[in-house]
Short mmCIF file of C-alpha atoms in Angstrom, two decimals:
data_model
loop_
_atom_site.label_atom_id
_atom_site.label_comp_id
_atom_site.label_asym_id
_atom_site.label_seq_id
_atom_site.Cartn_x
_atom_site.Cartn_y
_atom_site.Cartn_z
CA MET A 1 0.00 0.00 0.00
CA ASP A 2 1.52 3.32 -1.04
CA LEU A 3 1.63 6.43 1.19
CA THR A 4 -1.41 8.05 -0.43
CA ALA A 5 -3.52 4.97 0.21
CA VAL A 6 -2.24 4.69 3.79
CA ARG A 7 -3.12 8.29 4.49
CA ALA A 8 -6.57 7.84 2.98
CA ARG A 9 -7.17 4.87 5.29
CA LEU A 10 -5.88 6.86 8.28
CA ASP A 11 -8.31 9.66 7.41
CA GLN A 12 -11.18 7.16 7.38
CA ILE A 13 -10.16 5.78 10.75
CA ASP A 14 -9.75 9.29 12.20
CA THR A 15 -13.24 10.24 11.03
CA GLN A 16 -14.68 7.19 12.78
CA LEU A 17 -12.66 7.92 15.91
CA LEU A 18 -13.85 11.52 16.00
CA ASP A 19 -17.50 10.54 15.60
CA LEU A 20 -17.18 7.94 18.36
CA PHE A 21 -15.29 10.36 20.59
CA CYS A 22 -18.04 12.97 20.29
CA GLU A 23 -20.67 10.33 20.99
CA ARG A 24 -18.69 9.22 24.05
CA LEU A 25 -18.61 12.77 25.41
CA ARG A 26 -22.33 13.24 24.75
CA LEU A 27 -23.01 10.17 26.88
CA ALA A 28 -21.27 11.94 29.75
CA GLY A 29 -24.52 13.81 30.33
CA ASP A 30 -26.41 10.57 30.82
CA VAL A 31 -23.72 9.22 33.13
CA ALA A 32 -23.72 12.44 35.16
CA ALA A 33 -27.52 12.37 35.50
CA ALA A 34 -27.45 8.75 36.65
CA LYS A 35 -24.70 9.40 39.19
CA ALA A 36 -26.49 12.49 40.50
CA GLU A 37 -29.68 10.47 40.95
CA THR A 38 -27.95 7.63 42.79
CA GLY A 39 -25.48 9.83 44.68
CA LYS A 40 -22.46 8.07 43.20
CA ALA A 41 -19.15 9.94 42.94
CA ILE A 42 -17.82 11.05 39.57
CA PHE A 43 -14.57 9.17 40.12
CA ASP A 44 -15.12 5.42 40.47
CA PRO A 45 -11.64 3.93 40.93
CA ALA A 46 -12.82 0.32 40.83
CA ARG A 47 -14.67 0.85 37.55
CA GLU A 48 -11.70 2.72 36.05
CA ARG A 49 -9.25 0.04 37.13
CA GLU A 50 -11.49 -2.67 35.67
CA LYS A 51 -11.83 -0.75 32.42
CA LEU A 52 -8.09 -0.26 31.98
CA PHE A 53 -7.43 -3.89 32.85
CA GLY A 54 -9.86 -4.98 30.13
CA VAL A 55 -8.23 -2.61 27.62
CA ALA A 56 -4.79 -4.01 28.42
CA LYS A 57 -5.98 -7.61 28.09
CA ARG A 58 -7.56 -6.99 24.67
CA THR A 59 -4.57 -5.06 23.28
CA PRO A 60 -1.52 -6.67 21.66
CA GLU A 61 1.35 -6.48 24.12
CA GLU A 62 3.42 -4.05 22.04
CA TYR A 63 0.55 -1.52 22.05
CA ARG A 64 -0.60 -1.87 25.68
CA PRO A 65 1.14 1.24 27.10
CA GLN A 66 -0.29 3.45 24.34
CA ALA A 67 -3.77 1.91 24.64
CA THR A 68 -4.00 2.30 28.42
CA ALA A 69 -2.70 5.88 28.20
CA LEU A 70 -5.31 6.68 25.53
CA PHE A 71 -8.22 5.23 27.47
CA SER A 72 -7.04 6.83 30.71
CA LEU A 73 -7.12 10.20 28.94
CA LEU A 74 -10.54 9.47 27.44
CA MET A 75 -11.93 8.70 30.87
CA SER A 76 -10.38 11.85 32.30
CA MET A 77 -12.06 13.94 29.58
CA ASN A 78 -15.35 12.19 30.27
CA LYS A 79 -15.12 12.86 34.00
CA ALA A 80 -14.31 16.52 33.37
CA GLU A 81 -17.38 16.77 31.13
CA GLN A 82 -19.52 15.15 33.83
CA GLN A 83 -18.26 17.68 36.36
CA ARG A 84 -18.98 20.53 33.96
CA ILE A 85 -22.54 19.34 33.38
CA LEU A 86 -23.25 18.86 37.09
CA ALA A 87 -21.82 22.30 37.96
CA ALA A 88 -23.67 24.13 35.16
CA GLY A 89 -26.81 24.65 37.21
CA LYS A 90 -25.09 25.48 40.49
CA PRO A 91 -24.77 29.20 41.29
CA ASP A 92 -22.21 28.38 44.00
CA SER A 93 -19.87 26.44 41.70
CA ILE A 94 -16.29 27.72 41.49
CA SER A 95 -16.70 28.68 37.83
CA ALA A 96 -19.93 30.57 38.60
CA GLN A 97 -18.20 32.46 41.41
CA ALA A 98 -15.35 33.32 39.06
CA ARG A 99 -17.76 34.63 36.42
CA ALA A 100 -19.56 36.71 39.05
CA SER A 101 -16.29 38.36 40.10
CA LEU A 102 -15.39 39.49 36.57
CA GLN A 103 -15.14 43.27 36.50
CA PRO A 104 -16.65 45.29 33.62
CA VAL A 105 -14.40 45.57 30.58
CA ASP A 106 -14.16 49.34 31.10
CA GLU A 107 -13.01 49.02 34.72
CA PRO A 108 -9.21 48.89 34.87
CA PHE A 109 -7.11 47.87 37.84
CA PRO A 110 -7.33 50.74 40.36
CA ALA A 111 -4.61 53.36 40.30
CA THR A 112 -5.35 54.60 43.82
CA ALA A 113 -6.09 52.40 46.85
CA THR A 114 -5.23 51.85 50.49
CA VAL A 115 -2.57 49.13 50.61
CA ALA A 116 -1.08 47.07 53.45
CA CYS A 117 2.60 46.05 53.23
CA GLN A 118 4.89 44.13 55.55
CA GLY A 119 7.98 45.99 56.70
CA VAL A 120 8.92 49.66 56.69
CA GLU A 121 9.55 52.35 54.07
CA GLY A 122 12.06 51.14 51.51
CA ALA A 123 11.08 47.46 51.75
CA TYR A 124 10.79 45.57 48.49
CA SER A 125 7.06 45.15 49.17
CA GLN A 126 6.76 48.95 49.16
CA ILE A 127 8.65 49.09 45.87
CA ALA A 128 6.25 46.51 44.44
CA ALA A 129 3.20 48.42 45.74
CA THR A 130 4.29 51.66 44.08
CA ARG A 131 4.69 49.84 40.77
CA LEU A 132 1.33 48.11 41.04
CA PHE A 133 -0.62 51.21 42.09
CA ARG A 134 0.06 54.68 40.73
CA THR A 135 -0.74 56.47 44.02
CA PRO A 136 -1.12 53.97 46.86
CA GLY A 137 -1.83 54.92 50.46
CA ILE A 138 0.54 52.48 52.20
CA THR A 139 0.26 51.27 55.80
CA TYR A 140 3.04 49.08 57.18
CA PHE A 141 2.69 46.04 59.40
CA GLY A 142 5.31 43.96 61.17
CA THR A 143 4.19 40.57 59.87
CA PHE A 144 2.48 38.92 56.91
CA GLU A 145 -0.36 38.07 59.31
CA GLY A 146 -0.72 41.74 60.16
CA VAL A 147 -1.16 42.55 56.46
CA CYS A 148 -3.86 39.88 56.19
CA ARG A 149 -5.72 41.12 59.24
CA ALA A 150 -5.70 44.66 57.88
CA VAL A 151 -7.31 43.46 54.64
CA ARG A 152 -9.75 41.18 56.46
CA ASP A 153 -10.86 43.95 58.84
CA GLY A 154 -11.24 46.51 56.05
CA LEU A 155 -8.42 48.78 57.23
CA CYS A 156 -6.89 48.46 53.76
CA GLN A 157 -8.49 47.58 50.45
CA TYR A 158 -5.54 45.46 49.33
CA GLY A 159 -2.40 43.81 50.64
CA VAL A 160 0.91 43.29 48.84
CA LEU A 161 2.85 40.16 49.83
CA PRO A 162 5.85 38.25 48.43
CA ILE A 163 4.80 34.83 47.21
CA GLU A 164 7.80 33.43 45.33
CA ASN A 165 11.49 34.06 44.75
CA SER A 166 13.36 32.81 41.70
CA THR A 167 16.12 31.27 43.83
CA ALA A 168 14.47 30.56 47.21
CA GLY A 169 11.14 29.25 45.86
CA SER A 170 7.65 29.81 47.20
CA VAL A 171 6.91 31.69 50.41
CA ASN A 172 4.87 28.95 52.04
CA ALA A 173 3.63 31.13 54.88
CA VAL A 174 1.95 33.49 52.41
CA TYR A 175 0.21 30.67 50.55
CA ASP A 176 -1.06 29.31 53.88
CA LEU A 177 -2.36 32.72 54.95
CA ILE A 178 -4.17 33.32 51.65
CA ALA A 179 -5.86 29.94 52.03
CA ALA A 180 -6.67 30.45 55.73
CA TYR A 181 -8.18 33.91 55.18
CA ARG A 182 -9.89 32.84 51.93
CA PHE A 183 -8.33 35.78 50.13
CA HIS A 184 -8.13 36.30 46.40
CA ILE A 185 -5.13 37.19 44.24
CA VAL A 186 -6.08 40.06 41.91
CA ARG A 187 -2.68 41.10 40.50
CA SER A 188 0.97 40.12 40.58
CA ILE A 189 4.32 41.62 39.64
CA ARG A 190 7.92 40.49 39.31
CA VAL A 191 10.46 42.75 40.97
CA LYS A 192 14.18 42.45 40.23
CA ILE A 193 15.97 42.10 43.55
CA ASP A 194 19.39 43.77 43.73
CA HIS A 195 20.91 43.50 47.19
CA ASN A 196 23.42 46.13 48.28
CA LEU A 197 25.69 46.24 51.30
CA LEU A 198 24.83 49.40 53.25
CA ALA A 199 26.63 50.92 56.24
CA LYS A 200 26.99 54.18 58.10
CA PRO A 201 28.88 56.96 56.29
CA GLY A 202 32.63 56.58 56.59
CA THR A 203 32.52 52.87 57.34
CA ASP A 204 35.20 50.79 55.62
CA LEU A 205 34.27 47.43 54.09
CA ALA A 206 37.20 45.74 55.87
CA SER A 207 35.76 46.74 59.26
CA ILE A 208 32.42 44.94 58.76
CA ARG A 209 32.03 41.98 61.13
CA GLU A 210 28.26 41.38 60.98
CA VAL A 211 25.60 41.73 58.27
CA TRP A 212 21.90 42.18 59.03
CA SER A 213 19.02 41.34 56.69
CA HIS A 214 16.03 39.14 56.01
CA GLU A 215 16.81 35.42 55.97
CA GLN A 216 16.06 35.09 52.25
CA ALA A 217 18.33 38.02 51.37
CA LEU A 218 21.10 36.46 53.45
CA ALA A 219 20.58 33.15 51.64
CA GLN A 220 20.61 34.87 48.25
CA CYS A 221 23.98 36.46 49.06
CA ALA A 222 25.52 33.45 50.84
CA ASP A 223 28.59 33.17 48.61
CA TYR A 224 29.40 36.87 48.93
CA LEU A 225 28.97 36.80 52.70
CA ASP A 226 31.21 33.74 52.94
CA SER A 227 33.90 35.64 51.06
CA LEU A 228 33.69 38.45 53.62
CA GLY A 229 33.88 36.02 56.54
CA VAL A 230 31.16 37.82 58.50
CA ARG A 231 28.47 36.73 60.92
CA VAL A 232 24.83 37.20 59.92
CA HIS A 233 21.85 38.45 61.89
CA VAL A 234 18.26 37.82 60.72
CA CYS A 235 15.84 40.77 60.63
CA GLU A 236 12.15 40.94 59.73
CA ASN A 237 12.92 42.43 56.32
CA THR A 238 15.68 44.15 54.38
CA ALA A 239 14.44 47.70 54.96
CA GLN A 240 14.12 47.12 58.71
CA ALA A 241 17.73 45.90 58.66
CA ALA A 242 18.84 49.15 57.00
CA SER A 243 16.88 51.18 59.55
CA ALA A 244 18.43 49.21 62.42
CA VAL A 245 21.97 49.72 61.09
CA ALA A 246 21.31 53.46 60.76
CA GLN A 247 20.14 53.63 64.39
CA SER A 248 22.86 51.37 65.78
CA GLU A 249 25.89 52.81 67.54
CA ARG A 250 28.07 50.02 66.18
CA THR A 251 30.48 50.75 63.34
CA ASP A 252 31.15 47.13 62.34
CA VAL A 253 27.67 46.24 61.02
CA ALA A 254 26.07 46.53 57.59
CA ALA A 255 22.72 45.71 56.02
CA LEU A 256 21.75 43.89 52.86
CA SER A 257 19.01 46.03 51.39
CA SER A 258 17.77 47.91 48.35
CA ARG A 259 19.67 50.91 47.01
CA ALA A 260 16.64 53.06 47.83
CA CYS A 261 17.24 52.40 51.53
CA ALA A 262 20.68 54.01 51.33
CA ALA A 263 19.21 57.45 50.65
CA LEU A 264 16.21 56.81 52.86
CA TYR A 265 18.24 55.99 55.98
CA GLY A 266 21.41 58.00 55.27
CA LEU A 267 23.70 55.03 54.59
CA ASP A 268 26.59 54.50 52.19
CA VAL A 269 26.67 51.76 49.58
CA LEU A 270 29.77 49.68 50.31
CA ALA A 271 29.06 47.15 47.55
CA SER A 272 26.36 46.90 44.87
CA ASP A 273 24.48 43.91 43.44
CA VAL A 274 26.06 41.36 45.77
CA GLN A 275 23.44 38.64 45.24
CA ASP A 276 24.83 35.32 44.04
CA SER A 277 22.55 35.24 40.99
CA ASP A 278 21.85 38.10 38.60
CA ALA A 279 18.49 36.50 37.77
CA ASN A 280 17.03 37.20 41.20
CA TYR A 281 13.34 38.10 41.09
CA THR A 282 10.58 38.10 43.67
CA ARG A 283 6.92 37.80 42.74
CA PHE A 284 4.56 39.91 44.78
CA VAL A 285 0.79 39.44 44.74
CA VAL A 286 -2.06 41.80 45.51
CA ILE A 287 -4.60 40.17 47.82
CA SER A 288 -8.21 41.18 48.30
CA ALA A 289 -10.93 40.05 50.69
CA GLU A 290 -13.43 40.18 47.83
CA PRO A 291 -13.07 38.24 44.58
CA GLN A 292 -12.16 40.54 41.70
CA ILE A 293 -11.03 39.58 38.22
CA PHE A 294 -9.95 42.51 36.11
CA PRO A 295 -10.06 42.60 32.29
CA GLY A 296 -7.24 40.77 30.51
CA ALA A 297 -6.54 38.22 33.26
CA THR A 298 -4.55 35.25 31.93
CA ARG A 299 -2.90 33.83 35.07
CA THR A 300 -4.68 31.53 37.55
CA SER A 301 -3.28 30.23 40.85
CA LEU A 302 -4.34 27.07 42.66
CA MET A 303 -3.19 25.12 45.70
CA LEU A 304 -4.24 21.51 46.18
CA THR A 305 -3.59 18.30 48.06
CA VAL A 306 -3.89 14.78 46.68
CA SER A 307 -4.35 11.42 48.34
CA HIS A 308 -1.24 9.40 49.23
CA GLU A 309 -1.56 6.71 46.57
CA PRO A 310 0.07 5.81 43.24
CA GLY A 311 -1.03 7.96 40.31
CA ALA A 312 -2.72 10.66 42.44
CA LEU A 313 -0.75 13.58 40.98
CA TYR A 314 -0.87 12.02 37.52
CA ARG A 315 -4.68 12.20 37.54
CA VAL A 316 -4.48 15.93 38.26
CA LEU A 317 -1.93 16.56 35.51
CA GLU A 318 -3.93 14.42 33.13
CA ARG A 319 -6.94 16.69 33.70
CA PHE A 320 -4.89 19.78 32.79
CA PHE A 321 -3.62 18.02 29.67
CA ALA A 322 -7.10 16.88 28.68
CA LEU A 323 -8.34 20.47 28.83
CA ASP A 324 -5.23 21.85 27.03
CA ILE A 325 -4.30 24.16 29.91
CA ASN A 326 -0.67 25.24 30.19
CA ILE A 327 1.04 24.90 33.58
CA VAL A 328 3.66 27.60 34.13
CA LYS A 329 4.44 26.67 37.72
CA LEU A 330 4.26 23.41 39.66
CA GLU A 331 5.87 23.27 43.09
CA SER A 332 5.37 20.99 46.07
CA ARG A 333 6.10 21.01 49.78
CA PRO A 334 5.48 18.45 52.54
CA ILE A 335 2.32 18.72 54.63
CA PRO A 336 3.40 19.13 58.27
CA GLY A 337 2.50 16.08 60.34
CA ARG A 338 1.58 13.91 57.36
CA ASP A 339 4.43 11.70 56.17
CA PHE A 340 5.10 11.67 52.43
CA GLU A 341 2.06 13.82 51.64
CA PHE A 342 2.40 17.10 49.81
CA ILE A 343 0.71 20.38 48.95
CA PHE A 344 1.06 21.43 45.32
CA TYR A 345 1.10 24.98 43.99
CA PHE A 346 -0.02 25.57 40.41
CA ASP A 347 0.09 28.66 38.21
CA LEU A 348 -1.80 28.28 34.96
CA ASP A 349 -1.58 30.28 31.75
CA CYS A 350 -5.14 30.41 30.43
CA PRO A 351 -7.51 33.32 29.57
CA VAL A 352 -10.07 33.71 32.32
CA GLY A 353 -13.01 33.59 29.93
CA SER A 354 -12.05 30.29 28.33
CA ALA A 355 -14.39 27.29 28.56
CA SER A 356 -11.42 25.10 29.47
CA LEU A 357 -10.67 27.07 32.64
CA ALA A 358 -14.32 27.10 33.68
CA THR A 359 -14.47 23.33 33.20
CA LEU A 360 -11.26 22.81 35.14
CA LEU A 361 -12.43 24.85 38.13
CA ASP A 362 -15.44 22.55 38.44
CA ALA A 363 -13.56 19.37 37.54
CA LEU A 364 -10.87 19.01 40.20
CA ASP A 365 -12.87 17.65 43.12
CA ASP A 366 -12.66 14.07 41.86
CA VAL A 367 -8.87 14.08 41.33
CA CYS A 368 -7.68 15.75 44.55
CA GLU A 369 -8.53 15.75 48.21
CA ARG A 370 -8.97 19.50 48.45
CA TYR A 371 -8.10 22.56 46.42
CA TRP A 372 -8.08 26.31 46.76
CA TYR A 373 -8.77 28.65 43.84
CA PHE A 374 -6.80 31.79 44.63
CA GLY A 375 -8.01 33.79 41.67
CA SER A 376 -7.32 34.82 38.09
CA TYR A 377 -5.32 37.94 37.38
CA THR A 378 -2.74 39.72 35.23
CA GLU A 379 0.96 39.43 36.00
CA VAL A 380 2.88 42.67 35.46
CA LEU A 381 6.40 42.08 34.16
#
């Protein structure tokens, strides 16, 4: 059989496959209705296992991996369709809540707002806030929890918090607080972090015996600090370290901080850009007590847990693949007190108005133990 004939036969087979695939998805409505009536869960592991076993037994051995992968994906698509159908009439579904929080197309992200930040003037969170809002009214708090309480209690409309660093990874405490307070991410920005060694005027670099800063800044400059042979002291944030050095009577201490803090606190720059990596960025997010999705949102953030069993994470990833949703971040961390179980952070690249995202938001319950939808937003670069 020549190539033209082979391709013609493949086209015939593909047409049959497509027709059968569409019919299979249409039957998802009948399956969903039957399960809703009987109270059965969407995910039936015994049925799925039996189905895949039968597929493997009927498939020639050399094609078994491909066949089981294909049918696993088909079942995942079918389950997602069932979830979509069942959620369609529920006003409290995640997708319905997301649609309800969409702002009018002529309502841009606010230029002026009251904003809570952790730290003091000159902190990187303040730098992020002034880039996110044209004229923010900033109130400072000593802890991330303080920022969250201010937003929860209505003292500030928004909070700005660091959520991820390109070298140190996710800020787990912030993820946990967003989940605990049921906050929503409405914007994010990447800020280039350039650490500078700051000291009182007239101080010589050779006289420095101790460096103060936030623990992540100290970690990001570990090689440089090792070369100096200095001790380190952890502060709440980099700007607070600069303020403390300025107020200290010691002449052998310096701070790792932003260049803006040098002018702000009357310090000299002893060394510039001392971080170990030039590609050092921190992502900051804007949190809100109320769900808000502004026009043009393409980034979605989720946090979820899965059961401790083989294939648990695969079923989640398979659902993303089935819906053609791009994952731009996947990170895990252990769940305290639960051996070998993990929390997973996902950032997705998908327009907020897409049918795929709406389906996904209503189609995760059967493939994970629990998940949090943090919101859909625009990331400012």
